[in-house]
Coordinates of C-alpha atoms in Angstrom, one line a residue:
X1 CA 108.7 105.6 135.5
X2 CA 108.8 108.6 132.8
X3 CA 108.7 106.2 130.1
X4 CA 106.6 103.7 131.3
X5 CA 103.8 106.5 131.9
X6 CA 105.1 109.3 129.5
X7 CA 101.7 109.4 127.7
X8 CA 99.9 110.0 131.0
X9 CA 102.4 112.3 131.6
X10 CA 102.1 114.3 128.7
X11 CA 98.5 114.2 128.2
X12 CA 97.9 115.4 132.1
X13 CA 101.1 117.5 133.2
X14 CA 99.6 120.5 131.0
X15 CA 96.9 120.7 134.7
X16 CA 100.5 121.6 136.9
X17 CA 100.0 125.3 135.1
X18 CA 96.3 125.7 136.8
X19 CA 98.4 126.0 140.1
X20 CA 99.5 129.4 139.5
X21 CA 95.9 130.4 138.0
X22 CA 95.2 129.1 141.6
X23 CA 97.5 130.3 144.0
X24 CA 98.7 134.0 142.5
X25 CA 96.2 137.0 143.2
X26 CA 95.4 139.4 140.4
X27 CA 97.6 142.1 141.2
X28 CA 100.6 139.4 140.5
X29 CA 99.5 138.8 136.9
X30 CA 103.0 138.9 135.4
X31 CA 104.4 136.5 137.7
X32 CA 101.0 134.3 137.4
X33 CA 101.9 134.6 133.5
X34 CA 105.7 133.8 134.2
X35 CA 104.7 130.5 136.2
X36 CA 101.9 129.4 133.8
X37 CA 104.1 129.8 130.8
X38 CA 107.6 127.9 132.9
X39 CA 104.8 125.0 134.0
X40 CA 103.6 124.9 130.4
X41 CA 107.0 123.9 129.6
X42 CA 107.1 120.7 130.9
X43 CA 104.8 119.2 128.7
X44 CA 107.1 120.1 126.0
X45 CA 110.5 118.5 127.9
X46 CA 108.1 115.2 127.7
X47 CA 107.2 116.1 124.2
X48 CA 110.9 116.0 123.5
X49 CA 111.4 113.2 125.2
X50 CA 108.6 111.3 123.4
X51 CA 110.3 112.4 120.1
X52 CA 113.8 110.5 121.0
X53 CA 112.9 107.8 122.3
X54 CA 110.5 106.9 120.0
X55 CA 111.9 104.3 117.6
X56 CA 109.5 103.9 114.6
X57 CA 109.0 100.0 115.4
X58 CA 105.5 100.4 113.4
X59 CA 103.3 99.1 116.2
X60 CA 102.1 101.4 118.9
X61 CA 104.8 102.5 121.4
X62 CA 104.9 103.6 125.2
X63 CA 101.4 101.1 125.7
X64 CA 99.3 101.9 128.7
X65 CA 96.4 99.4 129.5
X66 CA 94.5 100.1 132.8
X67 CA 91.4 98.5 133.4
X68 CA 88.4 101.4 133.6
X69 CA 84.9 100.3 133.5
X70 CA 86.4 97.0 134.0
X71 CA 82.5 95.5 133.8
X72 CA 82.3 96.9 130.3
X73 CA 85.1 96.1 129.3
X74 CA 86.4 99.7 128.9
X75 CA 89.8 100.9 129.2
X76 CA 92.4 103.6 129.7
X77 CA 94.4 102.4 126.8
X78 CA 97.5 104.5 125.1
X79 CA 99.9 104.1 122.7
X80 CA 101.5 105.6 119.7
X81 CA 102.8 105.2 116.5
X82 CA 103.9 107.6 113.6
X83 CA 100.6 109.0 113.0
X84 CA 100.4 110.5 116.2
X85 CA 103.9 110.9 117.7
X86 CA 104.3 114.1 115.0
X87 CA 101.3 115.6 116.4
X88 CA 101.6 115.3 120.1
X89 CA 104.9 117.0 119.7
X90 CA 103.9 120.0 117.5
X91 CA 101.0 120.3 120.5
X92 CA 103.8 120.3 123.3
X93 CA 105.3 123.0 121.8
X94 CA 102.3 125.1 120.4
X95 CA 100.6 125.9 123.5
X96 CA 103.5 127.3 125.3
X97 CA 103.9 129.8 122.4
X98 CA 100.2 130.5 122.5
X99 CA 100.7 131.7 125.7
X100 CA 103.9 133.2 125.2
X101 CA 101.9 135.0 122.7
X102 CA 99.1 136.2 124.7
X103 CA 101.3 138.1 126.9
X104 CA 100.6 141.6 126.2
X105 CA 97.1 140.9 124.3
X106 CA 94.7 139.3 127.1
X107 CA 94.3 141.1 130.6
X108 CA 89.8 140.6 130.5
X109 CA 89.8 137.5 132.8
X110 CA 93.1 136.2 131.9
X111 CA 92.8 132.9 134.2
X112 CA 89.9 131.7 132.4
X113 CA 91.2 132.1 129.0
X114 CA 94.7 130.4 130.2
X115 CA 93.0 127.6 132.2
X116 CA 91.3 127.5 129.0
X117 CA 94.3 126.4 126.9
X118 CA 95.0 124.4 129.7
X119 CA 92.3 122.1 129.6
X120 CA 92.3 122.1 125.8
X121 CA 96.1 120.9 125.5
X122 CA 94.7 117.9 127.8
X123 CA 91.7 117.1 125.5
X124 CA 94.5 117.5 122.3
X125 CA 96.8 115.1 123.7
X126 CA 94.1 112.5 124.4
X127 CA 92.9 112.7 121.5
X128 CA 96.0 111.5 119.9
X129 CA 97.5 108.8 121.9
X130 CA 94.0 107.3 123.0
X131 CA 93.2 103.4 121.7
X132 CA 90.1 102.7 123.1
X133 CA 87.0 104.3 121.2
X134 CA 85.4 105.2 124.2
X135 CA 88.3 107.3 125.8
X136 CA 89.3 109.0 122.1
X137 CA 85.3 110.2 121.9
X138 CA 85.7 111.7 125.6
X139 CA 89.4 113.4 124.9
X140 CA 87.3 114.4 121.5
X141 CA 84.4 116.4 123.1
X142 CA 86.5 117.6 125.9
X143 CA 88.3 119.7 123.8
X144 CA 85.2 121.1 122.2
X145 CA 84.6 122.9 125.4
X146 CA 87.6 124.9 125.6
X147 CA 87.3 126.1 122.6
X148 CA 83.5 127.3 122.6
X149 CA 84.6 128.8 125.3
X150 CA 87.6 130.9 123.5
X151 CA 86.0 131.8 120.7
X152 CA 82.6 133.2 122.1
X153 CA 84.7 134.7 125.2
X154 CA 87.5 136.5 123.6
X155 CA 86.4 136.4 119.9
X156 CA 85.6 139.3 117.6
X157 CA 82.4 141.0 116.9
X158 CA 80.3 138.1 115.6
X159 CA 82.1 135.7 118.2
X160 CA 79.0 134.4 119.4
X161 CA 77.6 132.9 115.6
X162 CA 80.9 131.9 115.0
X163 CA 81.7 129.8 118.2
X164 CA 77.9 128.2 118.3
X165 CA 78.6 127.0 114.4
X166 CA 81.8 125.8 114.9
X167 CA 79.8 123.6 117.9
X168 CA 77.0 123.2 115.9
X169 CA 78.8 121.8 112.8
X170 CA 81.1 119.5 115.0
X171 CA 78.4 117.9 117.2
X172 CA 76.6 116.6 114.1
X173 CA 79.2 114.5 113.0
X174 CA 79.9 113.8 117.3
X175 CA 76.7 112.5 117.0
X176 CA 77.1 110.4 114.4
X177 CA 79.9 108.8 115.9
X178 CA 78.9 107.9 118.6
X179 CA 76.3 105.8 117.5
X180 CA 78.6 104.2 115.2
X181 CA 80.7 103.2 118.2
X182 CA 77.9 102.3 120.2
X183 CA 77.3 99.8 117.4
X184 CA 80.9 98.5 117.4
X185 CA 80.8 97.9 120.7
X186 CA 78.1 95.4 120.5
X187 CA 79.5 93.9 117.1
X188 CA 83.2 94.0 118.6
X189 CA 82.0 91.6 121.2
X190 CA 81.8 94.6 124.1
X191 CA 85.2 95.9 123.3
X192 CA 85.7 99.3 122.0
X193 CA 90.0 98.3 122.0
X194 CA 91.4 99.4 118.9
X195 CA 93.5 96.2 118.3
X196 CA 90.4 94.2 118.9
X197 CA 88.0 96.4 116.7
X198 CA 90.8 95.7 113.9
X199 CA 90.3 91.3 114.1
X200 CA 86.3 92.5 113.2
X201 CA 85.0 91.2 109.7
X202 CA 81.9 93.2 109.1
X203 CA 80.0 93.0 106.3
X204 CA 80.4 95.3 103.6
X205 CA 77.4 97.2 103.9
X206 CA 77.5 97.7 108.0
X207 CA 81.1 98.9 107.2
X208 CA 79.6 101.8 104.3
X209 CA 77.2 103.0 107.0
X210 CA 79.8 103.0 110.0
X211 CA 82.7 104.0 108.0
X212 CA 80.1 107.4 106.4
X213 CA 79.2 108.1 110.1
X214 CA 82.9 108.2 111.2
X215 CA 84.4 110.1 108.0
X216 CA 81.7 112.4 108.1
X217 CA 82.5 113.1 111.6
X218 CA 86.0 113.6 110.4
X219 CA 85.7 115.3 107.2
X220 CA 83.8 118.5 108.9
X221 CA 86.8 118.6 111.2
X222 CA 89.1 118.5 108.7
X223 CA 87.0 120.4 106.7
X224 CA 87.0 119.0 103.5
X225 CA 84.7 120.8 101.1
X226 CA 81.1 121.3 101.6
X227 CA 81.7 121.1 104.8
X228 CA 84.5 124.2 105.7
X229 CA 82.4 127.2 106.2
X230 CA 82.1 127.3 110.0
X231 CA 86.0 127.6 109.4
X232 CA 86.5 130.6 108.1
X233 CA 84.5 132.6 110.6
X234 CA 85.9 130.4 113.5
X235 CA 89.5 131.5 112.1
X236 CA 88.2 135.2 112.1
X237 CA 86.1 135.5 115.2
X238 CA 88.6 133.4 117.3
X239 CA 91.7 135.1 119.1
X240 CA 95.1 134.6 118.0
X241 CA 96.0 131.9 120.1
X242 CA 92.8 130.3 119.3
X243 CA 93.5 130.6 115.2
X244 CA 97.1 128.9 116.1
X245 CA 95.6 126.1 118.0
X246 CA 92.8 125.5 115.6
X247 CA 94.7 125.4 112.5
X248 CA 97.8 123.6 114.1
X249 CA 96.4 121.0 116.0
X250 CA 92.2 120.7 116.3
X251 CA 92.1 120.6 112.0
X252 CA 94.7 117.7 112.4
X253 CA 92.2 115.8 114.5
X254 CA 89.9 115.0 111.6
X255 CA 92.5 113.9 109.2
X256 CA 94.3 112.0 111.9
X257 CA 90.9 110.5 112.6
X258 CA 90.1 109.6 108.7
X259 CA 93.6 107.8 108.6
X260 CA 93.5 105.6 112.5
X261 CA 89.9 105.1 112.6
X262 CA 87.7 105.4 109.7
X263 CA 90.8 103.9 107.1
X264 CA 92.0 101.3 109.4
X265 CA 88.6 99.8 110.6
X266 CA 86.6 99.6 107.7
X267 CA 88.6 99.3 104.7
X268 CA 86.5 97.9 102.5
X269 CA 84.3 100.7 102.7
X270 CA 86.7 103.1 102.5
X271 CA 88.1 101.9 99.0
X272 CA 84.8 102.0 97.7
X273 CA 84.9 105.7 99.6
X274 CA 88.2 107.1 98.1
X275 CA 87.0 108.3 94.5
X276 CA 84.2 110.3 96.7
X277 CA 86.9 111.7 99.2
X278 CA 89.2 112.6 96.5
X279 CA 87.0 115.1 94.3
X280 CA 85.9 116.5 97.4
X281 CA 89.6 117.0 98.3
X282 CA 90.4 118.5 94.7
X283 CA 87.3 120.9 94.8
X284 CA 88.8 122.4 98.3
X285 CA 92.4 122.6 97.2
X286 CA 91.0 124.5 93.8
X287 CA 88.3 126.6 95.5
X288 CA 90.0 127.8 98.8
X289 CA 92.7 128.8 96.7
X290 CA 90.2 130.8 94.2
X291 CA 88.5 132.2 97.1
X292 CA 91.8 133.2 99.3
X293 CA 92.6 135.6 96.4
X294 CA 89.4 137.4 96.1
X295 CA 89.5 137.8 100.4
X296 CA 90.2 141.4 102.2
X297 CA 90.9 140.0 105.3
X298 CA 94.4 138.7 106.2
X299 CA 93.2 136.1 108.5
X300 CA 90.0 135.0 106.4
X301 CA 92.2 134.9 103.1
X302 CA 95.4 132.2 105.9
X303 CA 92.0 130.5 106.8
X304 CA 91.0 129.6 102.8
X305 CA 94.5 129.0 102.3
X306 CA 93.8 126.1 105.0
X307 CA 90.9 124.5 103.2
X308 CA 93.0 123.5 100.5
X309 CA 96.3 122.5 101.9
X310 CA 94.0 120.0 104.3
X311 CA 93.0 118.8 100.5
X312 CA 96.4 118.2 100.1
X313 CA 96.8 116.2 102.9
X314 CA 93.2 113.8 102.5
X315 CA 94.7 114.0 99.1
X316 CA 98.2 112.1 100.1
X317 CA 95.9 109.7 102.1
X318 CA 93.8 108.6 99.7
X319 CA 96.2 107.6 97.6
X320 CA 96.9 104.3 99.6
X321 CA 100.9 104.8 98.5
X322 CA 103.3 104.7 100.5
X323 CA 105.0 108.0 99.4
X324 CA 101.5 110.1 99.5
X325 CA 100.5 108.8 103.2
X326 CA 104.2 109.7 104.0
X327 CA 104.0 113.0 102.5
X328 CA 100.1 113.4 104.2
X329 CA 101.3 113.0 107.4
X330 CA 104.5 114.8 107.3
X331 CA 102.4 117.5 105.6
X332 CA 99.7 117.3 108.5
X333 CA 103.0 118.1 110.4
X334 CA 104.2 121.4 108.5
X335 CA 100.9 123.0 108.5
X336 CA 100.3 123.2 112.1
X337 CA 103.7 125.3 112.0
X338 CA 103.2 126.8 108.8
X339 CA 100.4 128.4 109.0
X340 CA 100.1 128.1 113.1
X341 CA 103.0 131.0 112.2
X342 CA 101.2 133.1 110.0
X343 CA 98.7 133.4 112.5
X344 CA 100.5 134.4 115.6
X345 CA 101.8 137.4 112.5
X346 CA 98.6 138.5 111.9
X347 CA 98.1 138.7 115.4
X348 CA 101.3 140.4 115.9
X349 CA 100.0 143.3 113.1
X350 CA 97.1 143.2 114.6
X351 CA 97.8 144.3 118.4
X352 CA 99.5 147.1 116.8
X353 CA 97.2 148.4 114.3
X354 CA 93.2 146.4 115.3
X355 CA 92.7 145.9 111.5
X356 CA 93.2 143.1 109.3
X357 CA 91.9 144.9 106.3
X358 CA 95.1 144.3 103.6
X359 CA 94.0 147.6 102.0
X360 CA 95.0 149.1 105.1
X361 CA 98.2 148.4 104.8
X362 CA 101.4 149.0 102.2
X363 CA 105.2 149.4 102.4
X364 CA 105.4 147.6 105.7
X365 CA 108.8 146.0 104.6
X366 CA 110.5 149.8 105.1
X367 CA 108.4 150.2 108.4
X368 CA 108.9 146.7 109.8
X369 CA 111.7 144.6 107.5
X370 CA 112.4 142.2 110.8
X371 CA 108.6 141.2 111.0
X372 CA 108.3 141.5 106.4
X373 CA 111.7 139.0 106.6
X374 CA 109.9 136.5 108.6
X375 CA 106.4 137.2 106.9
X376 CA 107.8 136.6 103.8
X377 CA 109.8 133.1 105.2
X378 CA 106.3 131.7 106.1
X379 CA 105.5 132.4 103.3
X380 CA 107.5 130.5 101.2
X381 CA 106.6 127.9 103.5
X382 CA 103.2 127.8 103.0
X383 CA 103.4 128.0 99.2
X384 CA 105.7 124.7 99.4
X385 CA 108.9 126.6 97.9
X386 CA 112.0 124.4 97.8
X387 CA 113.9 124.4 101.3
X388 CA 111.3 124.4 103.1
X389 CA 109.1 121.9 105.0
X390 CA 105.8 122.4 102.5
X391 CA 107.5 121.5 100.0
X392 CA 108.4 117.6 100.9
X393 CA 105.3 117.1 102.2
X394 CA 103.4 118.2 99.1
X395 CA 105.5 116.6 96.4
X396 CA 105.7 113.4 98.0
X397 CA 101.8 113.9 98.3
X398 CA 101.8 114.6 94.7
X399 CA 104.0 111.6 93.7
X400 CA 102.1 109.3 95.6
X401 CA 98.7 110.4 94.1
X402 CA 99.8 110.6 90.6
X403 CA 100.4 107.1 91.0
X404 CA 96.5 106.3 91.8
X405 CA 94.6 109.7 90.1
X406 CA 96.9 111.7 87.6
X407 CA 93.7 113.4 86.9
X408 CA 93.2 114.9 90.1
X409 CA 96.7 115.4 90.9
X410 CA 96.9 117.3 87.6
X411 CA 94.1 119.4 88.9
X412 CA 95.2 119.2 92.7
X413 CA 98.7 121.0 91.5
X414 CA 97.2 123.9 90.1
X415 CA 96.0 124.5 93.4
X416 CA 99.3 124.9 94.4
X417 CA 100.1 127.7 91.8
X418 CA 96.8 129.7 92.9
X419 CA 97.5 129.0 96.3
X420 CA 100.8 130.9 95.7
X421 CA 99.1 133.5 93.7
X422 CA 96.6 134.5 96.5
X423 CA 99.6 134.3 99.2
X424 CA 102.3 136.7 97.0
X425 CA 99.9 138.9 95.9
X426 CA 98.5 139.9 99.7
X427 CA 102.2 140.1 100.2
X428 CA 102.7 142.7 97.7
X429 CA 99.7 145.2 98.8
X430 CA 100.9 144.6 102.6
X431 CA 104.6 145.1 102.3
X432 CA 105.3 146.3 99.8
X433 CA 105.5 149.9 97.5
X434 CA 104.7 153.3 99.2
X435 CA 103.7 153.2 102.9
X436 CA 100.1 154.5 102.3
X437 CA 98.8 155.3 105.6
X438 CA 99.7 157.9 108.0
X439 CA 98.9 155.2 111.2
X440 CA 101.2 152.7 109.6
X441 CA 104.6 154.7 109.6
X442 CA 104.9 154.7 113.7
X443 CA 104.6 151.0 113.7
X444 CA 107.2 149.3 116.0
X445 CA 109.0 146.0 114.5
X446 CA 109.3 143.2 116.3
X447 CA 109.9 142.7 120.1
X448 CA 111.9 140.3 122.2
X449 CA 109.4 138.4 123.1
X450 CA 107.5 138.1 119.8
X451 CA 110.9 137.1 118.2
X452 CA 111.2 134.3 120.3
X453 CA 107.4 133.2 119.9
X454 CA 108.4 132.8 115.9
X455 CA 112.4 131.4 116.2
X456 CA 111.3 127.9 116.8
X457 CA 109.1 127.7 113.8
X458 CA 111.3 129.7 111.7
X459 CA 113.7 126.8 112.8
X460 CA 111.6 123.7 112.0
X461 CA 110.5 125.4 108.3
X462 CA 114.2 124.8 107.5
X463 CA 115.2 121.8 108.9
X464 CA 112.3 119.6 108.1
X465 CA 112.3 121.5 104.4
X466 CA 116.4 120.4 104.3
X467 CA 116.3 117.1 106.6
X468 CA 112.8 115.8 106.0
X469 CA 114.7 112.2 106.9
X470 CA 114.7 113.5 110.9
X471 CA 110.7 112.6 110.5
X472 CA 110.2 110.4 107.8
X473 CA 112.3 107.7 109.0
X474 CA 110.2 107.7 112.2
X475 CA 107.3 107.0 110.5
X476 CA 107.8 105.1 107.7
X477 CA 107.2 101.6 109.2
X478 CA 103.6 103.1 110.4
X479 CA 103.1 104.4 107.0
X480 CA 104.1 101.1 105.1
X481 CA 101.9 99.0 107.5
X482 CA 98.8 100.6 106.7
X483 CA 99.6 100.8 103.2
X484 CA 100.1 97.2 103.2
X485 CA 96.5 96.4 104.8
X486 CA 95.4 97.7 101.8
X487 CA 98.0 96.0 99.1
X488 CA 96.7 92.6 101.5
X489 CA 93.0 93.8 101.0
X490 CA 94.0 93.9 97.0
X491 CA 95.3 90.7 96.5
X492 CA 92.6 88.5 98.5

């Protein structure tokens, strides 16, 4: 039964941990914490289990088909294949750190902001496993809610611009969207199935207006440059375990969207579309790296650093080859933990000191070396050094798009080197040299608790950086399929 309706399973068990929320009274809130975060928990057993017993086949895996709105020919349809296996696992096992996380940082109406996570690990899941359009645009703006909610709730200061501009910006391209699969629907003979939307031969101009309304949608998830800067002060505004979740999983949702739907449907269009997508691409990876290095902010300067390694990855996928959609998806992979682990540090410094200012910090390796050790392993990670995970993804990301653009990869890797420059440096001015504040010298290192929120992370930088083979081999049939759509698309 597990197997048959592990997708269900997965995408619903996350609503076992509202029965805590539920049953324990406030005065109990460290047990209600203890049950939430041993409920959240079994999402990630079923995460695990998707992971092993997925085989790679290349088609979608662990189908559900019930009939819905059986008179519209809408259904609850599931499946996956190595697009989305990567990121429904990373989700199953971000959300019980974010909580894990949260433990000593949220009392103000802790049930709301933990059903809150909740309901948004639910809209996450769907999002990724759904194969009807009309189910994936529910799971889509279900999990806009939740996070509204987070950020204007428990944000910063300007919480309140920030959270109705991250809205604003994502229900334009909703929007947009939806009338493109109202369209479909009508053109796909009432079907909104994926597998039937993918028999549809439209013309070449309906595909360039449906395939701008769904990348558009897409690409200010993403973001991809000009569309980032509700990201930034989302990033800043939003609470830790709101950063973590944004950058790790709801940023993933636009380029897993560009590559399932707005690729595989229309891609005609989206040839026509690449040479667009990739300068856009190149100017993110080039100026969130510039901009990262002029930032003050910890968090804003990890945010910027995000705009240009999601370049990276629309980047890999543009390049139709099969080694830069491999290294685009595994890469779509080791940013969630990447830089979902730089987050949850900044938080950590930031419970202690409530500043994220870098000049207010200095010499913390002598104060803190546990929490500098790991710092400075992210790190590495996130600047794609040798070992560890970023640095398969990107150089099979630049391999592949060499192949199609050595112009833009040429320009896309100096990225890389500025992205390092604007990481090291804030490293140097936050760790290390003279400890130049007073505040700073009473700082406690690491807990328990905190350790074991950044151990499995630490964990998966190394062994996807030394056995990239553990993922790749699980997606490569999905990888060479669609890349052979297009080789088929070449040669008619």
């Amino acid at each position: 039964m597990i197997e048959t309706h592990l997708l269900t399973l997965l995408i619903f068990s996350p609503l076992l941990a509202l029965l805590p929320l539920i049953l324990f009274p406030s005065s109990q809130e460290r047990t209600m914490k203890g049950a939430v975060l041993a409920l959240s928990l079994i999402p990630l057993g079923l995460g695990v289990t998707l992971f092993v017993r997925y085989y790679g086949t290349g088609g979608f895996e662990f189908q559900e088909i019930i009939p819905w709105f059986q008179g519209y020919q809408i259904y609850y349809r599931l499946g996956v294949d190595g697009f989305s296996m990567p990121l429904m696992v990373l989700t199953s096992l971000l959300v019980p750190l974010v909580i894990l996380s949260s433990w000593t940082s949220v009392h103000q109406q802790l049930r709301g902001y933990l059903a809150l996570f909740i309901f948004l690990e639910v809209g996450m899941m769907g999002v990724f496993a759904s194969l009807d359009l009309f189910l994936f645009y529910v799971f889509w703006e279900a999990q806009l809610i939740p996070m509204y909610f987070l950020i204007g709730k428990w944000g910063g200061e300007r919480r309140i611009y920030a959270s109705i501009k991250f809205v604003l910006y994502t229900m334009v391209g909703s929007l947009l969207m939806l009338a493109a699969i109202m369209y479909l629907y009508y053109a796909g003979g009432k079907s909104l199935s994926f597998e039937d939307l993918l028999s549809l031969n439209l013309p070449l101009n309906t595909q360039y207006v449906l395939f701008s309304a769904f990348a558009l949608a897409f690409a200010i998830k993403v973001p991809l440059f000009p569309f980032h800067t509700w990201l930034p002060d989302a990033h800043v505004e939003a609470p830790t375990g709101g950063s973590v979740i944004l950058a790790g999983i709801l940023l993933k949702m636009g380029t897993y969207g560009l590559v399932r739907f707005a690729f595989t449907l229309f891609p005609r269009a989206a040839v026509d579309f690449i040479p667009l997508l990739q300068i856009l691409a190149v100017i993110g990876i080039v100026y969130g790296s510039l901009v990262a290095m002029v930032q003050p902010d910890i968090k804003k300067l990890v945010a910027y650093t995000s705009v240009a390694h999601l370049g990276f990855v629309v980047l890999g996928f543009c390049s139709l080859t099969h080694q830069g959609v491999a290294g685009a998806n595994l890469q779509s992979l080791n940013h969630g933990i990447s830089t979902g682990a730089l987050f949850f540090l900044v938080g950590m410094i930031y419970e202690r000191r409530h500043t994220r200012l870098i000049s207010e910090y200095g010499g913390l390796a002598s104060v803190m070396p546990l929490f500098a050790v790991l710092f400075l392993i992210v790190t590495f990670s996130s600047i794609a050094l040798p070992t560890t995970n970023g640095f398969v993804g990107e150089f099979l990301i630049l391999l592949g798009s060499y192949k199609s653009q050595p112009l833009f990869t040429a320009i896309a890797a100096s990225g890389v080197i500025l992205g390092a420059v604007a990481m090291l440096w804030m490293v140097k001015r936050v760790f290390f040299g003279a400890v130049t504040s007073e505040k700073n010298k009473a700082l406690l290192d690491l807990n328990p608790r905190e350790i074991t929120v950044m151990v499995p992370l630490i964990i998966l930088i190394f062994v996807i950086g030394l056995a990239p083979g553990l993922i790749l081999k699980k997606t490569e049939l999905t990888v060479t399929k669609f890349v052979q759509r297009f080789q088929a698309l070449e040669n008619q």
